[in-house]
Coordinates of C-alpha atoms in Angstrom, one line a residue:
X18 CA 149.5 168.8 -126.3
X19 CA 151.1 171.3 -123.5
X20 CA 148.3 174.3 -123.4
X21 CA 150.1 177.7 -122.1
X22 CA 146.8 180.5 -121.2
X23 CA 148.7 184.2 -121.1
X24 CA 146.8 186.5 -119.2
X25 CA 147.0 189.6 -122.2
X26 CA 148.4 188.9 -125.8
X27 CA 151.4 190.9 -125.2
X28 CA 152.7 188.5 -121.7
X29 CA 151.3 185.6 -124.9
X30 CA 154.0 187.1 -127.9
X31 CA 156.8 187.3 -125.1
X32 CA 156.5 183.7 -123.6
X33 CA 155.7 182.0 -127.0
X34 CA 159.6 183.7 -128.9
X35 CA 161.2 183.0 -125.3
X36 CA 159.8 178.9 -125.0
X37 CA 160.0 178.5 -129.4
X38 CA 162.7 180.5 -130.0
X39 CA 161.1 182.3 -132.4
X40 CA 157.9 183.7 -132.4
X41 CA 155.4 181.2 -135.1
X42 CA 152.4 182.5 -136.9
X43 CA 149.8 183.9 -134.9
X44 CA 146.9 181.6 -135.9
X45 CA 144.1 184.3 -135.0
X46 CA 143.7 183.0 -130.8
X47 CA 146.9 181.6 -130.0
X48 CA 150.7 180.5 -131.0
X49 CA 151.7 176.7 -131.9
X50 CA 154.6 174.9 -133.0
X51 CA 154.9 171.5 -132.8
X52 CA 153.7 169.9 -129.1
X53 CA 153.3 173.3 -127.8
X54 CA 150.4 176.3 -127.8
X55 CA 150.4 179.7 -126.4
X56 CA 146.6 181.1 -125.9
X57 CA 145.7 184.4 -123.9
X58 CA 142.5 185.7 -122.7
X59 CA 142.0 189.7 -121.8
X60 CA 142.4 190.0 -118.9
X61 CA 139.1 189.5 -117.2
X62 CA 137.5 188.0 -119.7
X63 CA 134.3 185.7 -117.7
X64 CA 132.7 188.6 -115.6
X65 CA 129.6 187.3 -113.2
X66 CA 126.5 186.9 -113.7
X67 CA 124.4 189.3 -112.1
X68 CA 121.6 188.6 -109.5
X69 CA 119.0 188.5 -111.6
X70 CA 120.0 186.6 -113.6
X71 CA 120.0 183.4 -110.9
X72 CA 116.7 184.5 -109.5
X73 CA 114.1 185.9 -112.1
X74 CA 112.2 188.5 -109.7
X75 CA 115.1 190.4 -109.4
X76 CA 114.4 191.7 -112.8
X77 CA 112.8 193.9 -110.1
X78 CA 115.0 196.3 -108.6
X79 CA 113.1 196.7 -105.0
X80 CA 112.3 193.4 -104.3
X81 CA 113.8 191.9 -101.4
X82 CA 112.2 188.8 -100.6
X83 CA 114.7 186.4 -102.9
X84 CA 117.3 188.4 -100.0
X85 CA 119.9 187.4 -99.4
X86 CA 120.7 185.8 -102.2
X87 CA 124.1 182.9 -101.9
X88 CA 124.5 181.1 -104.7
X89 CA 124.3 177.4 -105.0
X90 CA 126.0 177.5 -107.7
X91 CA 128.1 180.5 -109.2
X92 CA 127.7 181.0 -113.3
X93 CA 130.1 183.4 -115.7
X94 CA 129.4 185.0 -119.1
X95 CA 132.1 186.1 -121.3
X96 CA 132.7 189.6 -122.2
X97 CA 130.9 191.2 -124.3
X98 CA 133.4 191.0 -127.5
X99 CA 134.9 188.3 -127.4
X100 CA 133.5 185.1 -127.7
X101 CA 135.8 184.3 -130.2
X102 CA 138.5 184.2 -128.2
X103 CA 136.3 182.7 -125.5
X104 CA 135.8 179.4 -128.2
X105 CA 139.1 179.0 -129.7
X106 CA 140.7 178.9 -125.5
X107 CA 138.1 176.2 -124.2
X108 CA 138.9 174.6 -128.0
X109 CA 142.4 174.4 -127.0
X110 CA 141.7 173.2 -123.5
X111 CA 140.0 170.3 -124.5
X112 CA 142.5 169.2 -127.5
X113 CA 146.0 168.9 -125.2
X114 CA 146.8 167.0 -122.5
X115 CA 148.6 169.4 -120.0
X116 CA 147.4 173.8 -119.4
X117 CA 150.0 175.7 -117.9
X118 CA 148.9 178.3 -116.1
X119 CA 151.5 181.3 -117.7
X120 CA 148.6 184.3 -116.2
X121 CA 150.0 187.2 -113.4
X122 CA 151.7 185.9 -110.9
X123 CA 149.9 186.7 -108.1
X124 CA 146.0 186.2 -106.9
X125 CA 144.3 187.8 -109.5
X126 CA 145.8 185.9 -112.3
X127 CA 145.8 182.4 -109.9
X128 CA 141.7 183.4 -110.6
X129 CA 142.1 184.9 -113.5
X130 CA 143.3 181.5 -115.5
X131 CA 141.3 178.8 -113.2
X132 CA 138.5 180.8 -114.0
X133 CA 139.3 179.9 -117.8
X134 CA 139.5 176.1 -116.7
X135 CA 136.4 175.9 -114.7
X136 CA 134.5 177.7 -117.4
X137 CA 135.5 175.0 -119.9
X138 CA 135.0 172.0 -118.2
X139 CA 138.8 170.5 -117.1
X140 CA 138.9 168.4 -116.8
X141 CA 141.6 167.7 -113.0
X142 CA 141.8 163.3 -112.9
X143 CA 142.3 163.1 -116.2
X144 CA 144.8 167.0 -117.3
X145 CA 147.7 168.0 -115.5
X146 CA 147.6 170.7 -114.2
X147 CA 151.0 173.3 -114.1
X148 CA 151.9 177.2 -113.4
X149 CA 154.6 178.8 -115.1
X150 CA 155.7 181.2 -112.3
X151 CA 157.6 184.7 -113.5
X152 CA 157.5 188.4 -112.5
X153 CA 159.1 189.9 -115.3
X154 CA 159.0 189.7 -119.0
X155 CA 162.7 189.6 -119.8
X156 CA 163.9 186.6 -121.7
X157 CA 166.2 186.0 -119.0
X158 CA 163.5 185.4 -116.4
X159 CA 161.4 184.0 -118.7
X160 CA 163.3 180.8 -119.6
X161 CA 164.3 180.2 -115.8
X162 CA 160.4 179.9 -115.4
X163 CA 160.2 177.8 -118.2
X164 CA 162.6 175.9 -116.5
X165 CA 160.6 175.9 -113.3
X166 CA 157.2 174.6 -114.0
X167 CA 156.2 173.7 -110.4
X168 CA 152.3 171.2 -110.6
X169 CA 149.5 172.8 -110.2
X170 CA 148.6 172.6 -107.6
X171 CA 151.3 174.3 -105.6
X172 CA 149.6 177.8 -105.9
X173 CA 146.4 176.1 -105.1
X174 CA 145.6 178.7 -101.3
X175 CA 146.2 181.3 -104.2
X176 CA 143.0 180.5 -106.0
X177 CA 141.1 180.0 -103.4
X178 CA 142.6 183.1 -102.1
X179 CA 141.0 184.6 -104.6
X180 CA 138.0 182.9 -104.9
X181 CA 137.0 184.4 -102.2
X182 CA 138.3 188.1 -102.9
X183 CA 135.5 187.8 -105.7
X184 CA 132.5 185.8 -104.5
X185 CA 133.3 188.2 -101.2
X186 CA 132.9 190.9 -103.7
X187 CA 129.8 190.1 -105.0
X188 CA 128.0 188.6 -102.2
X189 CA 128.5 191.9 -99.9
X190 CA 128.2 195.0 -103.3
X191 CA 124.9 192.9 -104.7
X192 CA 123.1 191.9 -101.7
X193 CA 123.4 195.2 -100.3
X194 CA 123.4 198.2 -102.3
X195 CA 119.4 196.4 -103.2
X196 CA 118.8 196.3 -99.5
X197 CA 119.9 199.5 -98.8
X198 CA 117.8 201.7 -101.5
X199 CA 115.4 200.4 -101.0
X200 CA 115.7 201.3 -97.1
X201 CA 117.7 204.8 -98.0
X202 CA 118.2 205.6 -101.6
X203 CA 116.0 206.0 -105.0
X204 CA 115.7 204.0 -107.9
X205 CA 115.6 206.3 -110.1
X206 CA 119.3 207.4 -110.6
X207 CA 118.6 211.0 -111.0
X208 CA 117.0 211.5 -107.8
X209 CA 118.8 213.3 -104.7
X210 CA 118.6 210.4 -103.2
X211 CA 119.4 207.2 -106.1
X212 CA 120.1 204.2 -105.7
X213 CA 122.6 203.7 -103.0
X214 CA 125.8 201.9 -104.3
X215 CA 127.9 199.3 -101.7
X216 CA 130.9 197.9 -102.3
X217 CA 133.7 195.7 -100.2
X218 CA 136.6 198.2 -101.1
X219 CA 134.2 201.3 -102.3
X220 CA 132.6 202.2 -98.7
X221 CA 135.5 202.0 -96.2
X222 CA 137.6 204.5 -99.2
X223 CA 134.3 206.7 -98.7
X224 CA 133.9 206.5 -94.8
X225 CA 137.4 207.7 -95.2
X226 CA 137.1 210.3 -97.0
X227 CA 134.0 211.8 -95.4
X228 CA 136.0 211.0 -91.1
X229 CA 138.1 213.8 -93.3
X230 CA 135.9 216.8 -94.6
X231 CA 134.1 216.6 -91.0
X232 CA 137.5 216.6 -89.1
X233 CA 138.7 219.5 -91.6
X234 CA 134.8 221.3 -90.6
X235 CA 134.8 221.1 -86.9
X236 CA 138.5 222.5 -86.9
X237 CA 139.1 224.7 -84.6
X238 CA 142.6 226.0 -83.8
X239 CA 144.8 226.1 -80.9
X240 CA 147.3 228.5 -81.0
X241 CA 150.6 227.2 -79.9
X242 CA 154.4 229.6 -79.0
X243 CA 158.1 228.3 -80.1
X244 CA 161.9 229.6 -79.1
X245 CA 164.5 230.4 -81.2
X246 CA 167.6 232.0 -79.2
X247 CA 170.7 233.3 -81.2
X248 CA 173.9 232.8 -79.0
X249 CA 177.6 234.3 -79.9
X250 CA 180.2 231.8 -80.9
X251 CA 184.0 233.0 -81.1
X252 CA 183.5 231.7 -84.5
X253 CA 179.8 232.8 -85.4
X254 CA 176.8 233.7 -84.4
X255 CA 174.8 230.3 -84.1
X256 CA 171.0 230.3 -84.5
X257 CA 168.6 227.8 -81.9
X258 CA 165.2 225.8 -81.2
X259 CA 164.0 226.1 -77.2
X260 CA 164.3 222.4 -76.3
X261 CA 159.9 222.5 -74.8
X262 CA 160.3 220.1 -72.1
X263 CA 157.8 217.1 -73.0
X264 CA 155.9 217.4 -69.5
X265 CA 155.1 222.0 -70.8
X266 CA 153.9 220.2 -74.2
X267 CA 149.9 219.8 -74.6
X268 CA 148.2 216.5 -76.5
X269 CA 149.6 217.2 -80.4
X270 CA 153.3 218.1 -78.8
X271 CA 152.7 222.5 -78.9
X272 CA 153.4 224.9 -76.3
X273 CA 150.4 226.7 -75.3
X274 CA 152.5 228.9 -72.8
X275 CA 153.7 231.9 -73.7
X276 CA 154.8 232.7 -70.1
X277 CA 157.0 230.4 -69.6
X278 CA 158.9 231.1 -73.3
X279 CA 159.5 234.4 -72.3
X280 CA 160.5 233.9 -69.2
X281 CA 163.2 232.0 -70.6
X282 CA 164.4 233.9 -73.2
X283 CA 164.6 236.6 -70.6
X284 CA 166.5 233.9 -68.1
X285 CA 168.8 233.6 -71.7
X286 CA 169.4 236.9 -72.9
X287 CA 173.4 238.2 -72.7
X288 CA 174.2 234.9 -70.5
X289 CA 177.1 232.3 -70.9
X290 CA 176.2 228.8 -71.7
X291 CA 178.9 225.7 -72.6
X292 CA 178.3 223.6 -75.7
X293 CA 177.2 220.2 -74.5
X294 CA 177.4 218.8 -78.1
X295 CA 178.4 219.4 -81.8
X296 CA 178.7 215.8 -84.1
X297 CA 179.0 216.7 -87.9
X298 CA 178.1 213.5 -89.7
X299 CA 178.9 213.0 -93.8
X300 CA 175.5 211.3 -94.9
X301 CA 174.8 210.1 -98.5
X302 CA 170.9 209.3 -99.8
X303 CA 170.9 207.6 -103.0
X304 CA 167.7 207.7 -105.6
X305 CA 164.9 206.5 -105.2
X306 CA 164.2 203.7 -106.5
X307 CA 161.2 203.2 -109.7
X308 CA 158.2 203.5 -109.7
X309 CA 155.6 201.4 -108.3
X310 CA 151.8 202.3 -109.6
X311 CA 151.4 204.0 -106.3
X312 CA 154.2 206.3 -107.5
X313 CA 153.8 207.2 -110.1
X314 CA 150.6 208.3 -109.4
X315 CA 150.9 210.2 -107.1
X316 CA 154.1 212.3 -109.3
X317 CA 152.5 212.8 -112.3
X318 CA 149.2 213.4 -110.9
X319 CA 150.1 216.4 -109.3
X320 CA 153.5 217.0 -111.6
X321 CA 150.3 217.1 -114.8
X322 CA 147.4 217.3 -112.8
X323 CA 145.5 214.8 -114.5
X324 CA 143.3 212.2 -112.6
X325 CA 145.1 208.7 -110.8
X326 CA 143.3 206.9 -113.7
X327 CA 144.4 209.8 -116.8
X328 CA 147.9 208.7 -115.7
X329 CA 147.0 204.7 -114.6
X330 CA 145.5 204.7 -118.5
X331 CA 148.6 206.2 -119.9
X332 CA 150.8 203.4 -118.2
X333 CA 148.4 201.2 -120.2
X334 CA 148.9 202.2 -123.3
X335 CA 152.6 202.8 -123.2
X336 CA 152.9 199.0 -122.1
X337 CA 150.0 197.3 -124.1
X338 CA 149.8 200.0 -127.2
X339 CA 153.3 200.7 -128.0
X340 CA 155.6 198.7 -125.6
X341 CA 157.7 201.3 -123.9
X342 CA 157.5 200.4 -119.8
X343 CA 156.7 197.2 -118.6
X344 CA 153.0 196.5 -117.1
X345 CA 152.5 199.3 -114.9
X346 CA 149.7 198.0 -112.2
X347 CA 151.7 196.4 -109.4
X348 CA 153.3 197.3 -106.3
X349 CA 157.0 196.7 -106.1
X350 CA 159.8 199.4 -107.0
X351 CA 162.4 196.0 -107.3
X352 CA 163.9 194.8 -110.4
X353 CA 164.8 191.6 -110.3
X354 CA 168.3 191.0 -110.7
X355 CA 168.3 189.2 -114.2
X356 CA 166.7 192.8 -115.9
X357 CA 170.6 194.9 -114.9
X358 CA 172.0 192.5 -117.9
X359 CA 168.6 194.9 -119.7
X360 CA 170.7 197.9 -119.0
X361 CA 172.9 198.8 -122.3
X362 CA 169.4 198.0 -125.0
X363 CA 167.2 199.7 -122.7
X364 CA 169.5 203.4 -122.5
X365 CA 170.2 202.6 -126.7
X366 CA 166.7 202.9 -127.2
X367 CA 166.7 205.8 -124.0
X368 CA 168.8 208.0 -126.4
X369 CA 167.8 206.6 -129.8
X370 CA 164.3 208.3 -128.9
X371 CA 165.4 211.6 -127.3
X372 CA 169.6 212.8 -128.2
X373 CA 169.1 215.5 -125.8
X374 CA 169.8 212.0 -123.4
X375 CA 173.0 210.4 -124.3
X376 CA 174.7 214.6 -122.3
X377 CA 172.8 212.6 -119.7
X378 CA 174.0 209.3 -119.1
X379 CA 177.9 210.1 -120.1
X380 CA 177.1 211.8 -116.4
X381 CA 175.9 208.0 -115.2
X382 CA 177.4 204.9 -114.0
X383 CA 175.4 201.7 -116.3
X384 CA 177.5 199.5 -114.3
X385 CA 176.1 200.1 -110.9
X386 CA 173.5 197.8 -109.6
X387 CA 172.6 199.6 -106.4
X388 CA 169.1 198.7 -104.1
X389 CA 166.7 199.0 -106.3
X390 CA 168.7 195.3 -107.8
X391 CA 166.3 193.4 -105.4
X392 CA 165.0 189.8 -106.2
X393 CA 163.9 188.9 -103.0
X394 CA 161.6 191.9 -102.8
X395 CA 160.5 191.3 -106.1
X396 CA 159.4 187.6 -104.7
X397 CA 157.0 189.6 -102.8
X398 CA 155.4 191.0 -105.1
X399 CA 153.0 189.5 -108.3
X400 CA 155.3 192.4 -110.1
X401 CA 158.6 194.4 -110.1
X402 CA 158.7 198.3 -110.1
X403 CA 158.2 200.3 -113.4
X404 CA 160.6 200.7 -116.1
X405 CA 161.4 201.4 -119.8
X406 CA 161.9 199.1 -122.2
X407 CA 163.9 197.9 -124.9
X408 CA 162.9 198.9 -128.5
X409 CA 164.1 197.3 -130.8
X410 CA 163.4 200.1 -134.0
X411 CA 163.2 202.8 -133.6
X412 CA 160.4 204.3 -132.2
X413 CA 159.0 207.8 -133.5
X414 CA 158.2 209.6 -130.4
X415 CA 155.9 212.1 -132.3
X416 CA 152.7 209.3 -132.2
X417 CA 152.3 209.8 -128.1
X418 CA 150.5 211.7 -126.8
X419 CA 151.3 215.3 -124.2
X420 CA 150.4 212.9 -121.2
X421 CA 152.3 209.9 -122.4
X422 CA 155.4 211.5 -123.1
X423 CA 155.7 213.2 -119.7
X424 CA 154.1 209.5 -117.6
X425 CA 157.5 207.7 -120.2
X426 CA 159.7 210.5 -119.3
X427 CA 159.2 210.3 -115.6
X428 CA 159.6 206.3 -115.6
X429 CA 162.7 206.8 -118.2
X430 CA 164.7 209.0 -115.6
X431 CA 163.3 207.0 -112.5
X432 CA 165.2 204.4 -114.2
X433 CA 168.2 206.6 -115.6
X434 CA 167.9 207.5 -111.5
X435 CA 169.7 203.9 -110.2
X436 CA 172.8 205.2 -112.0
X437 CA 173.6 208.2 -111.1
X438 CA 175.9 209.6 -107.9
X439 CA 174.3 209.9 -104.7
X440 CA 173.5 212.9 -103.1
X441 CA 176.1 213.9 -100.5
X442 CA 175.3 217.1 -97.6
X443 CA 177.1 216.9 -94.2
X444 CA 174.5 216.9 -90.8
X445 CA 175.3 219.0 -88.4
X446 CA 174.5 218.4 -84.9
X447 CA 174.9 221.9 -81.8
X448 CA 173.2 221.6 -78.4
X449 CA 173.5 224.7 -75.9
X450 CA 172.7 224.9 -72.6
X451 CA 172.0 228.0 -71.2
X452 CA 170.6 228.7 -67.2
X453 CA 169.4 225.0 -67.6
X454 CA 167.8 225.1 -70.6
X455 CA 168.7 223.3 -73.7
X456 CA 168.9 224.6 -77.2
X457 CA 169.4 222.6 -80.0
X458 CA 171.0 224.1 -83.9
X459 CA 170.9 221.9 -87.0
X460 CA 172.1 221.8 -90.1
X461 CA 173.1 220.7 -93.8
X462 CA 175.5 221.9 -95.9
X463 CA 175.5 220.2 -99.7
X464 CA 179.1 218.8 -100.5
X465 CA 177.3 216.5 -104.1
X466 CA 174.2 217.3 -104.9
X467 CA 174.7 214.0 -107.3
X468 CA 171.5 212.8 -109.0
X469 CA 169.4 215.7 -107.9
X470 CA 172.1 217.5 -109.5
X471 CA 171.2 215.6 -113.1
X472 CA 167.6 215.6 -112.5
X473 CA 165.1 217.9 -112.6
X474 CA 161.5 216.0 -111.0
X475 CA 162.9 214.5 -108.9
X476 CA 161.9 212.9 -105.5
X477 CA 163.4 214.4 -102.3
X478 CA 163.9 211.0 -100.2
X479 CA 166.2 213.2 -98.1
X480 CA 164.4 212.1 -94.9
X481 CA 165.2 215.8 -93.9
X482 CA 163.7 218.5 -93.3
X483 CA 166.7 220.8 -91.6
X484 CA 167.1 224.8 -92.9
X485 CA 170.0 224.4 -95.2
X486 CA 172.7 226.2 -92.4
X487 CA 176.2 226.1 -92.2
X488 CA 177.1 226.0 -88.2
X489 CA 180.2 227.1 -87.9
X490 CA 183.2 225.4 -86.6
X491 CA 182.4 224.4 -82.2
X492 CA 183.7 222.2 -80.5
X493 CA 182.0 220.9 -76.8
X494 CA 182.6 222.7 -74.2
X495 CA 183.1 225.6 -76.0
X496 CA 181.6 228.7 -73.8
X497 CA 178.3 230.9 -75.7
X498 CA 176.5 234.2 -75.5
X499 CA 172.4 234.5 -75.8
X500 CA 173.0 238.0 -77.9
X501 CA 169.1 237.4 -79.6
X502 CA 165.5 235.6 -78.4
X503 CA 162.4 236.0 -79.7
X504 CA 158.7 234.5 -79.3
X505 CA 156.9 233.2 -82.5
X506 CA 153.3 232.5 -82.1
X507 CA 151.9 230.0 -84.3
X508 CA 147.9 228.4 -85.0
X509 CA 147.5 224.3 -85.4
X510 CA 145.9 223.5 -88.5
X511 CA 142.9 221.9 -90.2
X512 CA 143.6 218.6 -91.6
X513 CA 143.9 219.0 -96.1
X514 CA 141.6 217.4 -98.1
X515 CA 142.7 214.9 -100.0
X516 CA 143.3 215.0 -102.8
X517 CA 143.0 212.1 -105.9
X518 CA 147.3 211.1 -104.8
X519 CA 146.7 211.5 -100.7
X520 CA 143.6 209.6 -100.8
X521 CA 145.2 206.4 -102.7
X522 CA 147.7 206.6 -100.4
X523 CA 145.4 206.6 -97.2
X524 CA 144.5 203.2 -99.2
X525 CA 147.2 201.6 -99.0
X526 CA 148.5 202.5 -94.9
X527 CA 145.1 202.5 -93.2
X528 CA 146.8 200.8 -90.9
X529 CA 148.7 203.6 -89.8
X530 CA 145.2 205.1 -89.0
X531 CA 144.2 201.9 -86.3
X532 CA 144.3 203.1 -82.4
X533 CA 143.9 199.3 -81.1
X534 CA 148.3 198.1 -81.0
X535 CA 146.9 194.2 -82.1
X536 CA 144.8 195.3 -85.2
X537 CA 147.4 197.7 -86.3
X538 CA 149.7 195.6 -87.1
X539 CA 147.8 192.7 -88.2
X540 CA 146.3 194.9 -90.9
X541 CA 150.1 196.4 -91.4
X542 CA 150.6 192.9 -92.9
X543 CA 147.5 193.6 -95.2
X544 CA 148.1 195.5 -98.5
X545 CA 145.2 198.1 -96.9
X546 CA 141.9 198.8 -98.7
X547 CA 142.4 197.1 -102.4
X548 CA 145.7 196.8 -105.2
X549 CA 147.2 198.8 -107.3
X550 CA 145.6 198.1 -110.2
X551 CA 141.8 198.4 -108.4
X552 CA 142.2 201.7 -106.5
X553 CA 142.3 204.3 -109.0
X554 CA 138.6 202.5 -110.7
X555 CA 136.9 202.9 -106.8
X556 CA 137.8 206.7 -107.2
X557 CA 135.8 207.2 -110.7
X558 CA 132.9 205.0 -109.3
X559 CA 133.1 207.2 -105.9
X560 CA 132.4 210.2 -108.7
X561 CA 129.9 208.5 -110.8
X562 CA 127.3 207.9 -108.2
X563 CA 127.7 211.0 -107.2
X564 CA 129.4 210.5 -103.9
X565 CA 132.5 212.3 -103.9
X566 CA 133.6 215.8 -106.5
X567 CA 136.6 216.7 -107.5
X568 CA 137.3 221.0 -106.6
X569 CA 140.4 221.4 -108.6
X570 CA 142.8 219.2 -107.4
X571 CA 140.1 217.6 -104.1
X572 CA 138.4 215.0 -103.2
X573 CA 135.5 216.2 -101.7
X574 CA 131.8 214.0 -100.0
X575 CA 128.5 215.1 -101.3
X576 CA 125.5 215.3 -98.9
X577 CA 124.5 212.2 -100.2
X578 CA 127.6 210.8 -99.7
X579 CA 128.0 211.2 -96.0
X580 CA 124.1 210.4 -95.6
X581 CA 125.5 207.1 -97.3
X582 CA 128.7 206.5 -94.2
X583 CA 126.1 207.7 -91.7
X584 CA 123.5 205.2 -92.3
X585 CA 125.3 201.8 -93.0
X586 CA 126.1 199.4 -90.7
X587 CA 129.7 199.9 -89.3
X588 CA 131.2 196.7 -91.2
X589 CA 130.2 198.2 -94.4
X590 CA 131.8 202.1 -93.3
X591 CA 135.2 200.7 -91.7
X592 CA 138.4 200.7 -92.8
X593 CA 139.6 197.6 -90.7
X594 CA 136.8 195.4 -91.5
X595 CA 138.0 195.9 -95.5
X596 CA 141.4 195.7 -94.8
X597 CA 141.3 192.2 -91.9
X598 CA 139.1 190.9 -94.6
X599 CA 142.8 191.1 -96.9
X600 CA 144.6 189.5 -93.6
X601 CA 142.1 187.1 -93.6
X602 CA 143.1 185.5 -97.3
X603 CA 146.9 186.5 -97.0
X604 CA 146.2 184.0 -94.4
X605 CA 143.3 181.7 -96.8
X606 CA 147.1 182.4 -99.5
X607 CA 149.3 181.1 -97.4
X608 CA 147.2 177.5 -95.9
X609 CA 147.4 178.4 -92.4
X610 CA 145.2 176.3 -90.4
X611 CA 143.4 178.9 -89.1
X612 CA 142.0 180.9 -91.7
X613 CA 140.4 178.9 -94.4
X614 CA 138.2 179.6 -97.8
X615 CA 135.3 177.5 -95.9
X616 CA 136.2 179.5 -92.4
X617 CA 135.5 183.1 -94.4
X618 CA 133.3 182.5 -96.9
X619 CA 131.1 181.0 -94.0
X620 CA 131.6 184.0 -91.5
X621 CA 130.9 186.3 -94.7
X622 CA 127.4 184.5 -95.6
X623 CA 127.1 185.4 -91.9
X624 CA 127.7 188.9 -91.6
X625 CA 126.0 190.0 -95.0
X626 CA 122.8 188.0 -94.0
X627 CA 123.0 190.2 -90.6
X628 CA 123.1 192.9 -93.0
X629 CA 120.5 192.5 -95.0
X630 CA 118.2 191.3 -91.8
X631 CA 118.6 194.8 -91.0
X632 CA 118.6 196.8 -94.2
X633 CA 114.7 195.1 -94.9
X634 CA 113.7 195.9 -91.3
X635 CA 114.2 200.0 -91.9
X636 CA 113.2 199.7 -95.6
X637 CA 110.1 198.1 -94.1
X638 CA 108.9 201.1 -92.0
X639 CA 109.7 202.9 -94.9
X640 CA 107.7 201.9 -97.2
X641 CA 104.7 202.1 -93.8
X642 CA 105.9 205.2 -93.2
X643 CA 104.8 206.2 -97.2
X644 CA 101.8 204.5 -97.0
X645 CA 100.8 206.7 -93.8
X646 CA 101.6 209.5 -95.2
X647 CA 99.3 208.3 -98.9
X648 CA 97.2 206.9 -97.2
X649 CA 97.4 203.7 -98.6
X650 CA 96.1 200.4 -97.8
X651 CA 99.1 197.7 -96.7
X652 CA 98.2 196.0 -99.0
X653 CA 98.6 198.4 -102.1
X654 CA 101.5 198.2 -104.1
X655 CA 104.0 200.9 -104.1

């Protein structure tokens, strides 16, 4: 028997339907037909054992003697409520001759599938292991994948990277949380200090927030000045900005010399200048690409004023329960080229759910296969972009919550935008020289609104902040006269506090805050802090342990959060460290010689040993001080 193991029930249903030509009867925990069987997990159906399940003495949270703990044999247990499903999977694995892993095409999917095999004592020597690798669940993608099932060993590197990530998280979190609680915190959750929660991704994310808050509090505004000038041309006035020489700008690019600008203004007033550059270029901007999870969370949380976790939860309901959108936890904004075949049925579903959309569809070119359909780009990620799905029967729109409806509309509209005309505009630049000084005028004039005129809520992807100024027709070497100049004052502004949406973006683009060019290059190749599927949960965890609080849409660090960042070792708080670990995991995945599972875990274990030793030293000193303050003998129990 050949057994397909999927990650989720919906995934199993789609694969079984295509594999068998029709969906056979659900046997409770699997589908079976002829010599094939399809079963499913429920995501991470197996959970890592806790420290006290390895060493009984660790039931006492303050007992640091067994630390650091490095399990010789890693233990797992079945998530609560899923024993029957796990028993069914184990039984099927024992019955089969070949297992085809059909879990998600990515590190976590590979880890979930292989962990099920390990837990079920899969006999790699006697049984065959294969891999179904698909990044979309449309029928064509599944059929193509079934024709190209690969040997399981081709994804061995991916599994080792997933295993390293899982074990690194456990070793850092379990060891460091305990030792630094003894050093700085309290075992009483409601106390001011409370337990210290440490995480490989959680702690550097907290550090991002703390450092932003401190930068805001320590910020001192600086005054700067700008100069605008109006020049008269035969065909009309031209409003310009003075091109401040680089030598006259400070490190932030501002001019702080008001007298200099006033002198330029006085020098050019009523003087004749000439046009040294004049150009107009027709430009067109395509609609923004479909959503990935980050893009959807940013747009929906800002629009609906809800948490990024709520956005993810609603999207998950739309995907898993209602089957209205595709898998929402990916980080790609592209679709597979085969999915273009589904456009007519998807549009039919959209109109059936909301008949007013027929007017919008009439303005679209459904034969337009734009930049969103790109197999090369999809292959760089575990999943394709989020898109609406075709529903075979009429869907009852009224059963969705208000937030679910709003999020579906965002996904729907972004998908429909791919068939809308481009936004077209002219961008003009005029550069004037007067008394050896340079002034520049920029303007944009819309020619066709395109997708911006069809959809109400869109991303402004025009990449321009130039004023909508219609400049007069001019030619190079035309004469102009300076008729009015104005020196204006401004002040630098402090960085903005993080919102949940902007924090997600900062977690992904952590490389942008690094100055070291070598490290910056390495980090630019990593996924940043966490994954699209886990970042919202990290923010919720920071709120849960009182490291941060919400003030409106802002995320602000607490005294406890600041203490943690101040006290913990730099290896735990620096975003660069975790992002570098992510890069090393990607090297394991690729099977490079310079980074193996064994080397990664060896280096990580040494770091954990060093941090635990530091934490124990501080905890011992804390205990001695307590004993001294309470006149308690050194041998007494605290």
